[in-house]
Amino acid sequence: MKRTVDDLAAFGGTPLFDRLLHVGRPSDVDRRVLAARIDGAMERHWLTNDGPLVRTLEATLSEFLGVRHCIAVSSATVGLQLVAKALGVRGEVLMPGFTFVGTATALSWIGLTPVFCDVLPESHNLDPAEIRRRATSATAAILGVHLWGRSCDVEQLEAAARELSVPLFFDSAHALGCSHRSRPLGNFGCAEVFSLHATKVVTSLEGGVVTTNDSDLAERIRQARNFGFVKEDQTVALGINGKMNEFSAAMGLTSLEAYPGVRAHNVAVHAAYRATIVHLNEISLIEPSGPEWNYHYAILQLQEPDGFWRNAQHRLLQKENVLARRYFTPGVHRSAPYAESGHVPESLPVTERLADTLLSLPTGTQLSPAEAAAIGEFIAFCYAHRSEITDRLRGTG
Ligand code: T4K
């Protein structure tokens, strides 16, 4: 543990950890089970195109999420595009400015125009009042994002979608295993899209899954995922290659089996973080929005309205080999290509404040709860010596 400010790695001390601790590090799975599944695919000589492992993953996820249809895809990005295309969306899509830039670029890439709305300070999710403020005659859809796995105000978004007579769908990239009012996410809007990227709580390396209770929509998405084919030599609509391969499905299934243990581990990691910072008024760890939460993201919220101290914390942690992240700085509306487009709001105050004050900390089985406690104690130490550290970082101490 650090005793004086001189002990900080940023000022020449020994780093707290002798290995790098990443945000987004994939959690452990049973490698023998994974290898057996991959071996089976090799034995079958069936590697992609709606293979048996993909079908099993879809069926298992359908049951897990309590949703009628799960369609495995090559990434959440492609999943969002397939949903938008299958819904026939053309024009402007109202979406939050505070999300991963890929939520917006998925839409822009297929010719849609994201219209960035501000988010609610409590949930970090799309503010329904903003929908009404920013809707135009060109509004064609609403895209909510369940950021950090905390559910959007689904009912308010549904009401807004009804008023505007446009479809509502969700980017649920962070939200596998989470719920809204006791119902699993995956069951809301026209469709939801989960990411199974390596950085997610359940992973298929690269991959995603579209969920819907609408059988016609599911059918159109299935067709579009495979070039628009319905049978050999026959396409019925515009399609693309959005398929998941068998190795990814093998990993997805094995990772889903590990999920209960990973979640329990992350509950302990969260508890360790919380216990070490709970006495500090200036920071908090964001809390679940309901009983079902995957605890995959550990997000520290600092009270400072300017980014200096958050950025200082980020830098100090990195020097200690804790590779904290500033998700999602600077806000999509202030990122290329949108910032230069001239079509973005001048300011989204809540988004900008969050972009300056949040810090993502490591979770997952790479990190023990004791190590999480050490990170939390380090942060508390920095707060206790804040003015001295600030002076030294500003070059005045
Ligand atoms: N919507 C939302 C709200 C999203 O957050 C995302 C993806 C999407 C949509 C799109 O989903 P996909 O189309 O990807 O399925 C990463 C991921 O690449 C991205 O998938 C994810 N969100 C985003 C939050 O994180 P970067 O630019 O931060 O990636 P990178 O390479 O810096 O890696 C993140 C951290 O994870 C690093 O600390 C390294 C660590 N890592 C990463 C990989 C791949 C590992 O330790 N092992 C690994 O194998 O975007």
Short mmCIF file of C-alpha atoms and ligand atoms in Angstrom, two decimals:
data_model
loop_
_atom_site.label_atom_id
_atom_site.label_comp_id
_atom_site.label_asym_id
_atom_site.label_seq_id
_atom_site.Cartn_x
_atom_site.Cartn_y
_atom_site.Cartn_z
CA MET A 1 0.00 0.00 0.00
CA LYS A 2 1.05 3.58 -0.59
CA ARG A 3 2.26 5.51 2.44
CA THR A 4 3.20 8.84 0.89
CA VAL A 5 2.57 10.57 -2.41
CA ASP A 6 6.16 9.73 -3.39
CA ASP A 7 5.11 6.06 -3.42
CA LEU A 8 2.74 6.63 -6.36
CA ALA A 9 4.04 5.02 -9.54
CA ALA A 10 3.36 8.32 -11.35
CA PHE A 11 6.02 9.89 -9.13
CA GLY A 12 8.57 7.07 -9.32
CA GLY A 13 7.16 4.50 -6.86
CA THR A 14 6.64 0.80 -7.57
CA PRO A 15 3.35 0.04 -9.37
CA LEU A 16 0.60 -1.47 -7.23
CA PHE A 17 0.33 -4.47 -9.57
CA ASP A 18 3.03 -6.33 -11.46
CA ARG A 19 0.63 -7.22 -14.29
CA LEU A 20 -1.76 -5.14 -16.36
CA LEU A 21 -5.37 -5.13 -15.15
CA HIS A 22 -7.70 -4.41 -18.05
CA VAL A 23 -11.27 -3.23 -18.24
CA GLY A 24 -12.98 -5.64 -20.63
CA ARG A 25 -10.72 -8.63 -19.93
CA PRO A 26 -12.63 -11.79 -20.92
CA SER A 27 -13.52 -13.97 -17.93
CA ASP A 28 -12.39 -17.57 -17.71
CA VAL A 29 -14.40 -20.40 -19.27
CA ASP A 30 -14.01 -24.18 -19.10
CA ARG A 31 -11.37 -24.63 -21.78
CA ARG A 32 -11.81 -28.40 -22.06
CA VAL A 33 -15.49 -27.99 -22.83
CA LEU A 34 -14.65 -25.26 -25.33
CA ALA A 35 -12.00 -27.41 -27.01
CA ALA A 36 -14.41 -30.35 -27.24
CA ARG A 37 -17.01 -28.15 -28.92
CA ILE A 38 -14.50 -26.82 -31.42
CA ASP A 39 -13.29 -30.36 -32.04
CA GLY A 40 -16.88 -31.42 -32.72
CA ALA A 41 -17.27 -28.70 -35.33
CA MET A 42 -14.07 -29.89 -37.03
CA GLU A 43 -15.33 -33.48 -36.95
CA ARG A 44 -18.62 -32.43 -38.52
CA HIS A 45 -16.88 -30.33 -41.16
CA TRP A 46 -19.56 -27.71 -40.57
CA LEU A 47 -18.06 -24.37 -39.64
CA THR A 48 -20.66 -21.68 -40.29
CA ASN A 49 -24.00 -20.99 -42.05
CA ASP A 50 -26.56 -21.82 -39.37
CA GLY A 51 -24.59 -24.71 -37.88
CA PRO A 52 -25.69 -26.85 -34.93
CA LEU A 53 -23.70 -24.88 -32.35
CA VAL A 54 -25.25 -21.60 -33.55
CA ARG A 55 -28.70 -23.16 -33.30
CA THR A 56 -27.97 -24.47 -29.81
CA LEU A 57 -26.69 -21.06 -28.72
CA GLU A 58 -29.84 -19.42 -30.08
CA ALA A 59 -32.12 -21.90 -28.32
CA THR A 60 -30.19 -21.62 -25.04
CA LEU A 61 -30.28 -17.83 -25.12
CA SER A 62 -34.00 -17.83 -25.97
CA GLU A 63 -34.65 -19.83 -22.84
CA PHE A 64 -32.25 -17.77 -20.72
CA LEU A 65 -33.86 -14.48 -21.80
CA GLY A 66 -37.43 -15.77 -21.95
CA VAL A 67 -37.80 -14.44 -25.49
CA ARG A 68 -39.34 -16.15 -28.50
CA HIS A 69 -36.58 -15.51 -31.06
CA CYS A 70 -32.81 -15.20 -30.78
CA ILE A 71 -30.82 -14.67 -33.96
CA ALA A 72 -27.06 -15.00 -33.58
CA VAL A 73 -25.09 -12.52 -35.66
CA SER A 74 -21.47 -11.66 -36.36
CA SER A 75 -21.49 -8.54 -34.11
CA ALA A 76 -23.94 -6.25 -32.35
CA THR A 77 -23.03 -3.63 -34.95
CA VAL A 78 -24.38 -5.80 -37.75
CA GLY A 79 -27.30 -6.78 -35.51
CA LEU A 80 -28.33 -3.12 -35.15
CA GLN A 81 -28.09 -2.68 -38.91
CA LEU A 82 -30.15 -5.81 -39.60
CA VAL A 83 -32.89 -4.65 -37.23
CA ALA A 84 -33.01 -1.14 -38.69
CA LYS A 85 -33.15 -2.55 -42.23
CA ALA A 86 -35.77 -5.17 -41.35
CA LEU A 87 -37.94 -2.48 -39.75
CA GLY A 88 -37.63 -0.40 -42.91
CA VAL A 89 -36.20 2.58 -41.04
CA ARG A 90 -35.21 5.51 -43.27
CA GLY A 91 -34.24 8.98 -42.08
CA GLU A 92 -33.46 10.16 -38.57
CA VAL A 93 -33.05 7.94 -35.55
CA LEU A 94 -33.30 9.50 -32.09
CA MET A 95 -30.62 8.01 -29.84
CA PRO A 96 -28.52 8.99 -26.82
CA GLY A 97 -25.35 11.06 -27.20
CA PHE A 98 -23.83 9.13 -24.33
CA THR A 99 -22.98 5.66 -25.62
CA PHE A 100 -20.23 3.80 -27.46
CA VAL A 101 -19.55 5.54 -30.78
CA GLY A 102 -20.38 2.25 -32.55
CA THR A 103 -24.08 2.62 -31.69
CA ALA A 104 -24.22 5.67 -33.95
CA THR A 105 -21.80 4.56 -36.66
CA ALA A 106 -23.76 1.33 -37.14
CA LEU A 107 -26.68 3.52 -38.24
CA SER A 108 -24.71 6.06 -40.27
CA TRP A 109 -23.02 3.23 -42.18
CA ILE A 110 -26.40 2.23 -43.64
CA GLY A 111 -27.42 5.78 -44.51
CA LEU A 112 -29.46 6.66 -41.41
CA THR A 113 -28.98 9.91 -39.51
CA PRO A 114 -28.44 9.65 -35.76
CA VAL A 115 -30.01 12.53 -33.85
CA PHE A 116 -28.30 12.80 -30.50
CA CYS A 117 -30.39 13.34 -27.40
CA ASP A 118 -29.23 14.01 -23.89
CA VAL A 119 -29.48 11.38 -21.17
CA LEU A 120 -30.83 11.29 -17.63
CA PRO A 121 -28.24 11.99 -14.91
CA GLU A 122 -29.52 9.16 -12.68
CA SER A 123 -29.63 6.32 -15.21
CA HIS A 124 -27.25 7.59 -17.94
CA ASN A 125 -29.95 6.51 -20.41
CA LEU A 126 -31.98 8.33 -23.07
CA ASP A 127 -34.09 11.15 -21.62
CA PRO A 128 -37.68 10.71 -22.89
CA ALA A 129 -38.24 14.49 -22.73
CA GLU A 130 -35.41 14.92 -25.23
CA ILE A 131 -37.26 12.67 -27.69
CA ARG A 132 -40.13 15.11 -27.82
CA ARG A 133 -37.74 18.05 -28.05
CA ARG A 134 -35.68 16.70 -30.95
CA ALA A 135 -38.27 14.80 -33.00
CA THR A 136 -38.89 16.13 -36.51
CA SER A 137 -41.01 15.06 -39.46
CA ALA A 138 -38.00 12.97 -40.55
CA THR A 139 -37.88 10.95 -37.31
CA ALA A 140 -38.06 7.32 -38.36
CA ALA A 141 -37.17 5.38 -35.18
CA ILE A 142 -36.03 5.58 -31.56
CA LEU A 143 -32.99 3.63 -30.42
CA GLY A 144 -32.56 3.28 -26.66
CA VAL A 145 -29.31 2.02 -25.13
CA HIS A 146 -29.39 0.13 -21.82
CA LEU A 147 -26.05 1.59 -20.81
CA TRP A 148 -23.99 -0.42 -18.31
CA GLY A 149 -26.87 -2.93 -18.36
CA ARG A 150 -29.22 -0.54 -16.53
CA SER A 151 -32.57 -0.47 -18.24
CA CYS A 152 -33.94 2.55 -20.07
CA ASP A 153 -37.21 4.11 -19.03
CA VAL A 154 -38.89 1.62 -21.34
CA GLU A 155 -42.48 2.71 -20.71
CA GLN A 156 -41.75 6.38 -21.43
CA LEU A 157 -39.84 5.47 -24.59
CA GLU A 158 -42.70 3.24 -25.70
CA ALA A 159 -45.15 6.10 -25.15
CA ALA A 160 -42.95 8.46 -27.18
CA ALA A 161 -42.64 5.88 -29.98
CA ARG A 162 -46.44 5.49 -30.03
CA GLU A 163 -46.94 9.26 -30.18
CA LEU A 164 -44.52 9.57 -33.09
CA SER A 165 -45.73 6.35 -34.75
CA VAL A 166 -42.17 5.07 -35.14
CA PRO A 167 -40.53 1.81 -34.10
CA LEU A 168 -38.50 1.55 -30.89
CA PHE A 169 -35.53 -0.80 -30.65
CA PHE A 170 -32.70 -1.21 -28.18
CA ASP A 171 -28.93 -1.45 -28.15
CA SER A 172 -28.54 -3.94 -25.30
CA ALA A 173 -24.83 -4.52 -25.92
CA HIS A 174 -24.09 -4.26 -22.17
CA ALA A 175 -27.22 -5.85 -20.86
CA LEU A 176 -27.16 -9.65 -21.07
CA GLY A 177 -28.52 -11.02 -17.80
CA CYS A 178 -30.19 -7.72 -16.80
CA SER A 179 -33.87 -6.98 -16.42
CA HIS A 180 -36.46 -4.23 -16.42
CA ARG A 181 -39.17 -4.49 -13.76
CA SER A 182 -38.38 -8.19 -13.29
CA ARG A 183 -38.65 -8.99 -17.01
CA PRO A 184 -35.38 -9.89 -18.77
CA LEU A 185 -34.05 -7.31 -21.19
CA GLY A 186 -34.37 -8.77 -24.66
CA ASN A 187 -38.17 -8.58 -24.53
CA PHE A 188 -38.72 -4.87 -25.14
CA GLY A 189 -39.42 -2.69 -28.15
CA CYS A 190 -39.54 -4.26 -31.61
CA ALA A 191 -36.15 -5.91 -31.04
CA GLU A 192 -33.05 -5.74 -28.86
CA VAL A 193 -29.43 -6.32 -29.83
CA PHE A 194 -26.85 -7.78 -27.43
CA SER A 195 -23.11 -7.80 -28.01
CA LEU A 196 -21.11 -10.98 -27.44
CA HIS A 197 -17.79 -9.23 -28.08
CA ALA A 198 -14.72 -10.38 -26.14
CA THR A 199 -15.13 -7.45 -23.74
CA LYS A 200 -18.68 -8.45 -22.77
CA VAL A 201 -19.95 -10.49 -19.83
CA VAL A 202 -20.82 -13.39 -22.14
CA THR A 203 -18.66 -13.62 -25.21
CA SER A 204 -18.46 -15.43 -28.53
CA LEU A 205 -15.14 -13.65 -29.38
CA GLU A 206 -16.87 -11.40 -31.90
CA GLY A 207 -20.63 -11.74 -32.13
CA GLY A 208 -24.03 -10.60 -31.09
CA VAL A 209 -27.62 -11.68 -30.80
CA VAL A 210 -30.86 -10.07 -31.91
CA THR A 211 -33.92 -10.84 -29.78
CA THR A 212 -37.56 -10.28 -30.60
CA ASN A 213 -41.01 -11.65 -29.86
CA ASP A 214 -42.17 -10.68 -33.36
CA SER A 215 -42.04 -13.79 -35.57
CA ASP A 216 -42.30 -11.92 -38.89
CA LEU A 217 -39.50 -9.55 -37.95
CA ALA A 218 -37.36 -12.50 -36.78
CA GLU A 219 -37.87 -14.21 -40.12
CA ARG A 220 -36.84 -11.11 -42.07
CA ILE A 221 -33.73 -10.68 -39.92
CA ARG A 222 -32.78 -14.36 -40.38
CA GLN A 223 -33.08 -14.00 -44.13
CA ALA A 224 -31.15 -10.73 -44.26
CA ARG A 225 -28.36 -12.24 -42.09
CA ASN A 226 -27.72 -14.77 -44.88
CA PHE A 227 -27.69 -12.62 -48.04
CA GLY A 228 -31.50 -12.70 -48.24
CA PHE A 229 -31.65 -16.44 -49.02
CA VAL A 230 -34.76 -18.45 -48.16
CA LYS A 231 -33.62 -21.58 -49.93
CA GLU A 232 -30.96 -22.69 -52.37
CA ASP A 233 -30.78 -20.32 -55.34
CA GLN A 234 -33.59 -18.12 -54.00
CA THR A 235 -33.26 -14.73 -52.35
CA VAL A 236 -36.29 -12.72 -51.28
CA ALA A 237 -34.82 -9.44 -50.13
CA LEU A 238 -31.66 -7.41 -49.74
CA GLY A 239 -29.31 -9.25 -47.43
CA ILE A 240 -25.77 -9.23 -46.14
CA ASN A 241 -23.37 -11.61 -44.43
CA GLY A 242 -24.18 -11.21 -40.74
CA LYS A 243 -23.73 -14.86 -39.76
CA MET A 244 -22.08 -16.22 -36.65
CA ASN A 245 -19.57 -19.06 -37.15
CA GLU A 246 -19.39 -22.32 -35.19
CA PHE A 247 -16.21 -21.49 -33.23
CA SER A 248 -17.85 -18.30 -32.00
CA ALA A 249 -20.97 -20.22 -31.03
CA ALA A 250 -18.78 -22.77 -29.19
CA MET A 251 -17.28 -19.93 -27.17
CA GLY A 252 -20.69 -18.28 -26.70
CA LEU A 253 -22.20 -21.46 -25.24
CA THR A 254 -19.21 -22.12 -22.98
CA SER A 255 -19.16 -18.51 -21.82
CA LEU A 256 -22.91 -18.57 -21.13
CA GLU A 257 -22.38 -21.65 -18.95
CA ALA A 258 -19.73 -19.72 -17.01
CA TYR A 259 -22.02 -16.69 -16.56
CA PRO A 260 -23.53 -17.53 -13.12
CA GLY A 261 -20.02 -17.93 -11.65
CA VAL A 262 -18.74 -14.80 -13.40
CA ARG A 263 -21.69 -12.79 -12.13
CA ALA A 264 -21.16 -14.02 -8.55
CA HIS A 265 -17.49 -13.09 -8.84
CA ASN A 266 -18.37 -9.62 -10.10
CA VAL A 267 -20.83 -9.12 -7.23
CA ALA A 268 -17.88 -9.70 -4.86
CA VAL A 269 -15.64 -7.36 -6.90
CA HIS A 270 -18.30 -4.63 -6.74
CA ALA A 271 -18.71 -5.13 -3.00
CA ALA A 272 -14.95 -4.74 -2.54
CA TYR A 273 -14.85 -1.52 -4.57
CA ARG A 274 -17.87 -0.13 -2.74
CA ALA A 275 -16.53 -0.94 0.73
CA THR A 276 -13.31 0.97 0.12
CA ILE A 277 -14.86 4.15 -1.27
CA VAL A 278 -18.19 4.28 0.56
CA HIS A 279 -16.88 6.87 3.06
CA LEU A 280 -15.98 9.33 0.28
CA ASN A 281 -18.62 11.93 -0.56
CA GLU A 282 -16.89 12.92 -3.78
CA ILE A 283 -17.32 9.60 -5.62
CA SER A 284 -19.75 6.72 -5.91
CA LEU A 285 -20.00 3.41 -7.68
CA ILE A 286 -23.05 3.26 -9.92
CA GLU A 287 -25.75 0.96 -8.62
CA PRO A 288 -27.97 -1.59 -10.39
CA SER A 289 -31.35 -0.37 -11.63
CA GLY A 290 -33.05 -3.55 -10.39
CA PRO A 291 -32.33 -6.91 -8.76
CA GLU A 292 -31.19 -8.53 -11.99
CA TRP A 293 -27.93 -6.98 -13.08
CA ASN A 294 -24.83 -8.62 -14.53
CA TYR A 295 -22.35 -6.48 -12.53
CA HIS A 296 -20.09 -6.44 -15.57
CA TYR A 297 -19.28 -2.73 -15.50
CA ALA A 298 -17.81 -1.08 -12.41
CA ILE A 299 -18.36 2.62 -13.08
CA LEU A 300 -17.03 5.20 -10.72
CA GLN A 301 -18.86 8.53 -10.79
CA LEU A 302 -16.83 11.52 -9.63
CA GLN A 303 -18.57 14.70 -8.55
CA GLU A 304 -16.13 17.13 -10.20
CA PRO A 305 -17.74 19.16 -12.95
CA ASP A 306 -14.45 19.45 -14.86
CA GLY A 307 -12.36 16.59 -16.13
CA PHE A 308 -9.03 17.43 -14.46
CA TRP A 309 -9.27 15.22 -11.39
CA ARG A 310 -10.99 12.37 -13.30
CA ASN A 311 -8.20 12.48 -15.88
CA ALA A 312 -5.64 12.62 -13.09
CA GLN A 313 -7.19 9.50 -11.51
CA HIS A 314 -7.11 7.79 -14.88
CA ARG A 315 -3.43 8.60 -15.36
CA LEU A 316 -2.47 7.66 -11.78
CA LEU A 317 -4.26 4.30 -12.07
CA GLN A 318 -2.67 3.54 -15.43
CA LYS A 319 0.78 4.08 -13.89
CA GLU A 320 -0.15 1.53 -11.22
CA ASN A 321 -0.96 -0.94 -14.06
CA VAL A 322 -4.71 -0.53 -13.59
CA LEU A 323 -5.89 0.26 -17.11
CA ALA A 324 -9.06 2.12 -16.17
CA ARG A 325 -11.07 3.55 -19.10
CA ARG A 326 -12.91 6.82 -19.63
CA TYR A 327 -15.97 5.26 -21.28
CA PHE A 328 -17.58 7.07 -23.13
CA THR A 329 -15.50 10.21 -23.52
CA PRO A 330 -15.99 12.67 -25.22
CA GLY A 331 -19.64 11.83 -26.07
CA VAL A 332 -20.67 10.72 -29.53
CA HIS A 333 -21.81 14.20 -30.64
CA ARG A 334 -18.27 15.45 -29.94
CA SER A 335 -16.58 12.53 -31.77
CA ALA A 336 -15.63 12.21 -35.43
CA PRO A 337 -17.36 12.10 -37.82
CA TYR A 338 -20.27 13.76 -36.00
CA ALA A 339 -18.49 16.66 -34.32
CA GLU A 340 -17.56 18.19 -37.68
CA SER A 341 -20.87 17.45 -39.38
CA GLY A 342 -22.66 20.61 -38.26
CA HIS A 343 -25.77 18.51 -37.58
CA VAL A 344 -25.22 17.85 -33.90
CA PRO A 345 -26.57 19.75 -30.92
CA GLU A 346 -24.14 22.37 -29.65
CA SER A 347 -24.33 20.95 -26.20
CA LEU A 348 -25.73 17.94 -24.36
CA PRO A 349 -24.99 19.02 -20.79
CA VAL A 350 -25.62 15.72 -18.99
CA THR A 351 -23.73 13.71 -21.61
CA GLU A 352 -20.80 16.09 -21.36
CA ARG A 353 -20.75 15.99 -17.60
CA LEU A 354 -20.78 12.19 -17.62
CA ALA A 355 -18.05 12.15 -20.26
CA ASP A 356 -15.90 14.19 -17.86
CA THR A 357 -16.65 12.42 -14.61
CA LEU A 358 -16.91 8.64 -15.14
CA LEU A 359 -14.19 6.07 -14.85
CA SER A 360 -14.55 2.37 -15.71
CA LEU A 361 -12.67 0.00 -13.41
CA PRO A 362 -11.62 -3.60 -14.11
CA THR A 363 -13.96 -6.49 -13.31
CA GLY A 364 -14.10 -10.17 -14.25
CA THR A 365 -12.26 -13.26 -13.13
CA GLN A 366 -8.84 -11.77 -13.93
CA LEU A 367 -9.23 -9.70 -10.79
CA SER A 368 -9.75 -10.96 -7.24
CA PRO A 369 -12.00 -9.07 -4.82
CA ALA A 370 -8.86 -8.40 -2.73
CA GLU A 371 -7.25 -6.73 -5.74
CA ALA A 372 -10.41 -4.68 -6.31
CA ALA A 373 -10.17 -3.59 -2.66
CA ALA A 374 -6.54 -2.57 -3.25
CA ILE A 375 -7.64 -0.45 -6.23
CA GLY A 376 -10.41 1.13 -4.14
CA GLU A 377 -7.97 1.86 -1.30
CA PHE A 378 -5.59 3.42 -3.80
CA ILE A 379 -8.36 5.73 -5.03
CA ALA A 380 -9.25 6.63 -1.44
CA PHE A 381 -5.56 7.37 -0.78
CA CYS A 382 -5.51 9.72 -3.78
CA TYR A 383 -8.53 11.56 -2.41
CA ALA A 384 -6.90 11.86 1.00
CA HIS A 385 -3.83 13.47 -0.63
CA ARG A 386 -5.69 15.25 -3.35
CA SER A 387 -4.26 18.74 -3.04
CA GLU A 388 -0.66 17.54 -2.88
CA ILE A 389 -1.20 15.25 -5.90
CA THR A 390 -2.96 18.01 -7.82
CA ASP A 391 -0.11 20.45 -7.17
CA ARG A 392 2.46 17.93 -8.32
CA LEU A 393 0.53 17.02 -11.45
CA ARG A 394 0.04 20.69 -12.28
CA GLY A 395 3.76 21.17 -11.76
CA THR A 396 3.35 23.52 -8.83
CA GLY A 397 4.32 21.18 -6.03
N1 T4K B 1 -23.20 -0.64 -28.46
C1 T4K B 1 -22.53 -0.47 -27.32
C2 T4K B 1 -23.18 0.30 -26.22
C3 T4K B 1 -21.25 -1.03 -27.17
O1 T4K B 1 -20.56 -0.85 -26.03
C4 T4K B 1 -20.70 -1.77 -28.24
C5 T4K B 1 -19.38 -2.33 -28.13
C6 T4K B 1 -21.46 -1.93 -29.41
C7 T4K B 1 -22.71 -1.35 -29.49
C8 T4K B 1 -20.96 -2.72 -30.58
O2 T4K B 1 -20.84 -4.09 -30.25
P1 T4K B 1 -19.96 -5.07 -31.21
O3 T4K B 1 -20.29 -4.74 -32.62
O4 T4K B 1 -18.51 -4.85 -30.87
O5 T4K B 1 -20.45 -6.47 -30.84
C9 T4K B 1 -14.44 -2.18 -27.00
C10 T4K B 1 -15.10 -3.21 -27.90
O6 T4K B 1 -14.36 -3.40 -29.10
C11 T4K B 1 -16.52 -2.88 -28.20
O7 T4K B 1 -17.12 -4.08 -28.68
C12 T4K B 1 -17.26 -2.44 -26.95
N2 T4K B 1 -18.60 -2.01 -27.19
C13 T4K B 1 -16.53 -1.29 -26.30
C14 T4K B 1 -17.21 -0.81 -25.05
O8 T4K B 1 -15.23 -1.75 -25.94
P2 T4K B 1 -12.55 -0.45 -27.33
O9 T4K B 1 -12.22 0.49 -28.42
O10 T4K B 1 -12.64 0.07 -25.96
O11 T4K B 1 -11.63 -1.76 -27.43
P3 T4K B 1 -10.17 -2.05 -26.88
O12 T4K B 1 -9.43 -2.78 -27.94
O13 T4K B 1 -9.57 -0.80 -26.35
O14 T4K B 1 -10.41 -3.09 -25.70
C15 T4K B 1 -11.08 -2.71 -24.52
C16 T4K B 1 -10.38 -3.29 -23.31
O15 T4K B 1 -10.57 -4.69 -23.27
C17 T4K B 1 -8.90 -3.05 -23.25
O16 T4K B 1 -8.55 -2.72 -21.91
C18 T4K B 1 -8.28 -4.39 -23.61
C19 T4K B 1 -9.33 -5.38 -23.14
N3 T4K B 1 -9.38 -6.60 -23.94
C20 T4K B 1 -9.91 -6.54 -25.18
C21 T4K B 1 -10.00 -7.66 -25.96
C22 T4K B 1 -10.60 -7.59 -27.33
C23 T4K B 1 -8.87 -7.77 -23.44
O17 T4K B 1 -8.36 -7.79 -22.32
N4 T4K B 1 -8.96 -8.91 -24.20
C24 T4K B 1 -9.52 -8.91 -25.44
O18 T4K B 1 -9.59 -9.98 -26.08
O19 T4K B 1 -13.96 -1.09 -27.72
#
